[in-house]
mmCIF file of C-alpha atoms in Angstrom:
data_model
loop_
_atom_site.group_PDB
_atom_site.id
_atom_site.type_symbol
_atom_site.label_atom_id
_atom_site.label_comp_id
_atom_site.label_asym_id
_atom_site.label_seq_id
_atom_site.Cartn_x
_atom_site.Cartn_y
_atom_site.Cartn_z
ATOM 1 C CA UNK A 1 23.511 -52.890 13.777
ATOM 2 C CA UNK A 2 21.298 -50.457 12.317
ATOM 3 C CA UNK A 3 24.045 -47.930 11.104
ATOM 4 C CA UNK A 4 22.703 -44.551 12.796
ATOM 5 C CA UNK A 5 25.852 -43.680 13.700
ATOM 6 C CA UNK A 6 26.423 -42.671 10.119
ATOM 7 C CA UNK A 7 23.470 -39.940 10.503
ATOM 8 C CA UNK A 8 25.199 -37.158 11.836
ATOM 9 C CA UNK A 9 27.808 -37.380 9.070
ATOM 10 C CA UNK A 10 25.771 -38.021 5.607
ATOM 11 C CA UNK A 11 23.485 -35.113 7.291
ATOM 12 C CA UNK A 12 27.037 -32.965 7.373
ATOM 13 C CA UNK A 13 28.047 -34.140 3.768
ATOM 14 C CA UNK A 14 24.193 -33.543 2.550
ATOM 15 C CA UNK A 15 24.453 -30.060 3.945
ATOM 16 C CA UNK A 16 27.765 -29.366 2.071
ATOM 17 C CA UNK A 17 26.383 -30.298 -1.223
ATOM 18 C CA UNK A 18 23.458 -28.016 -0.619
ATOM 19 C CA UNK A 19 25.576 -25.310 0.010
ATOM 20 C CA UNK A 20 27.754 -25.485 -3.015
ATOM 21 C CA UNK A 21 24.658 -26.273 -4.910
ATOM 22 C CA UNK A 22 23.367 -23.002 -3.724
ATOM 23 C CA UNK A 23 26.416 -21.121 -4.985
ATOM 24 C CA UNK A 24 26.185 -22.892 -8.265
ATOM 25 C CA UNK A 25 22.680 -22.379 -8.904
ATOM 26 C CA UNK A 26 22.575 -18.741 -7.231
ATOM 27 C CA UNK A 27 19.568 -20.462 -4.680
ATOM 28 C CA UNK A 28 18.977 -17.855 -1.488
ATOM 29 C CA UNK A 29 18.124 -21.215 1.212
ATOM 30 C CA UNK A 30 16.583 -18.161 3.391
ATOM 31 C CA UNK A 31 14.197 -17.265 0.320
ATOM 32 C CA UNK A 32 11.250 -19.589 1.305
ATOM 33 C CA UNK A 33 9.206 -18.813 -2.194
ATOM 34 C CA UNK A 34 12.206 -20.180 -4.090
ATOM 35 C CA UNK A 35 13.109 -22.916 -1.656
ATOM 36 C CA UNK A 36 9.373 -24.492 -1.697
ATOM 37 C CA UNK A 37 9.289 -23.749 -5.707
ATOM 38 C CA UNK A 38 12.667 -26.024 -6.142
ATOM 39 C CA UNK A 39 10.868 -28.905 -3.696
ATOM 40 C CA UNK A 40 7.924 -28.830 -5.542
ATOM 41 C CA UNK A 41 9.582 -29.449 -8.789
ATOM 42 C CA UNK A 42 12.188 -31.766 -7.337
ATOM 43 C CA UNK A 43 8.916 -33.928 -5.995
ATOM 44 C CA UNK A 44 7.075 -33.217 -9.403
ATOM 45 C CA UNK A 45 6.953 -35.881 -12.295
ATOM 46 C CA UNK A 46 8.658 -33.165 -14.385
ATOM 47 C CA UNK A 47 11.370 -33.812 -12.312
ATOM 48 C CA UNK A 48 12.134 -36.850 -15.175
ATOM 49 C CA UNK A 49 12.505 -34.512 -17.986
ATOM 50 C CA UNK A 50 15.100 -32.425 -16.065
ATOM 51 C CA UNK A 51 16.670 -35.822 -15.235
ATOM 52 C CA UNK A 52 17.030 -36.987 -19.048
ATOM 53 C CA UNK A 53 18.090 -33.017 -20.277
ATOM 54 C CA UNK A 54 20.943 -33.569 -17.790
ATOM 55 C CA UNK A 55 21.744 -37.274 -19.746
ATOM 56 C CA UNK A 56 22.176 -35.549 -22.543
ATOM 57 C CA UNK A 57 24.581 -33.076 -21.255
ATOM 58 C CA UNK A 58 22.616 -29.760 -20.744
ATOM 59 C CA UNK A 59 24.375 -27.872 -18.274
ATOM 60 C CA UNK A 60 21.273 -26.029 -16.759
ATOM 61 C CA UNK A 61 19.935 -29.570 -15.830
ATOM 62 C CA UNK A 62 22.749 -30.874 -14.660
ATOM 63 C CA UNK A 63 22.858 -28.882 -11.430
ATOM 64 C CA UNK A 64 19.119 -29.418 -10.996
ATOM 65 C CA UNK A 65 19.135 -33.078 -11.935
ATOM 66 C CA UNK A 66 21.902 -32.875 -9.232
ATOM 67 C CA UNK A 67 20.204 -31.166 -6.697
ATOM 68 C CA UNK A 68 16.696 -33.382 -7.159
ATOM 69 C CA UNK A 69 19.209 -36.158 -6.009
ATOM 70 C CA UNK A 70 20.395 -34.200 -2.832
ATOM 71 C CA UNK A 71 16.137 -33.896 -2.573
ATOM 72 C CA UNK A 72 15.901 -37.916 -2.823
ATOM 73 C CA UNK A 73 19.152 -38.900 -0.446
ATOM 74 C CA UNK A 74 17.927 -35.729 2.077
ATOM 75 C CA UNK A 75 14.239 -37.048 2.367
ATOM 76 C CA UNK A 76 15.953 -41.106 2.636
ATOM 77 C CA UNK A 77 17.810 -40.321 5.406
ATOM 78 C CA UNK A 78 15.094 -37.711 7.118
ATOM 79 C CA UNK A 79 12.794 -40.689 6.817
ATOM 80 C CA UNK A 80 15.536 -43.596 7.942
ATOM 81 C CA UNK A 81 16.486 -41.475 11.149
ATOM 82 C CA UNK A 82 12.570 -41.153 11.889
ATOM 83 C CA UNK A 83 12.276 -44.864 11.941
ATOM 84 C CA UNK A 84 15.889 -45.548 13.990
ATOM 85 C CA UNK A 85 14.384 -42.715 16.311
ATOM 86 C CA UNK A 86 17.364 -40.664 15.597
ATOM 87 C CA UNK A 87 17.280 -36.863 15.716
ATOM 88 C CA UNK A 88 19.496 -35.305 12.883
ATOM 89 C CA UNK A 89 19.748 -31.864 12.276
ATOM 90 C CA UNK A 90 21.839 -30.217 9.440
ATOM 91 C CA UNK A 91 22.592 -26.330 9.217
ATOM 92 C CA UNK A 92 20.338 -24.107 7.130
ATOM 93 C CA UNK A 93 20.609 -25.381 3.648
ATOM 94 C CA UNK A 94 19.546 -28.893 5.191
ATOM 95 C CA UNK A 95 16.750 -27.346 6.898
ATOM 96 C CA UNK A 96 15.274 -24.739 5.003
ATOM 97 C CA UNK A 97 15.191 -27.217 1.842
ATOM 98 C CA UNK A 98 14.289 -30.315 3.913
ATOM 99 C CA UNK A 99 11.630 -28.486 5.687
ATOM 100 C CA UNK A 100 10.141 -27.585 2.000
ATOM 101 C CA UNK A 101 10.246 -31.246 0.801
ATOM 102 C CA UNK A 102 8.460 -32.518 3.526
ATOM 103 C CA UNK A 103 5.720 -30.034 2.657
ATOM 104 C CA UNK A 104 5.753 -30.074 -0.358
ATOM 105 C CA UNK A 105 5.728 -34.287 -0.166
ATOM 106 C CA UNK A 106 2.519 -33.829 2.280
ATOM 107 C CA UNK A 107 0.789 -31.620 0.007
ATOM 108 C CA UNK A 108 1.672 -34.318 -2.850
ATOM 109 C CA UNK A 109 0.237 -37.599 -0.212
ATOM 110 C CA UNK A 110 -2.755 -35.771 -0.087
ATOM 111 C CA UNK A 111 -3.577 -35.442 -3.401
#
């Protein structure tokens, strides 16, 4: 069995996370500048140092070591669902972020 049927509800849970990740880190999922700006660094190599700051217990990079792992699980299951041939859609936060990693991740491919 190829688990799809789990799709629809990580997409759900994903999109919950986003939104109280939003709240947290005061992110407007509508503001496209700021939206593409957190992809880019979630998809960046930086991305490590925020990673280890958040090991050692600095607030500030918790939430965005946090939400770089949202990034990671969001573009898994975008890319799982693409090879099951499922469509999954999630409400704004899922889209608006998810349609910023994927450019973001093209502009990166090309490179």
């Amino acid at each position: 069995m190829s688990g799809f049927e789990h799709y629809p509800q990580e997409t759900k849970a994903l999109e919950l996370e986003l939104e109280r990740m939003g709240i947290a880190m005061d992110i407007d999922w509508s503001d496209q500048a700021q939206v593409r700006a957190l992809a880019r660094e979630a998809l960046s190599p930086e991305a490590a140092y925020t990673v280890a700051a958040a090991a050692k217990g600095e607030r500030p990079a918790l939430a965005k070591a946090e939400l770089f792992g949202l990034a990671a699980l969001m573009l898994k299951t975008i890319d799982e669902c693409a090879n099951e041939g499922v469509i999954t859609r999630g409400g704004p936060a899922w889209q608006s972020f998810g349609a910023a990693l994927r450019a973001e991740f093209e502009i990166q491919r090309q490179k």
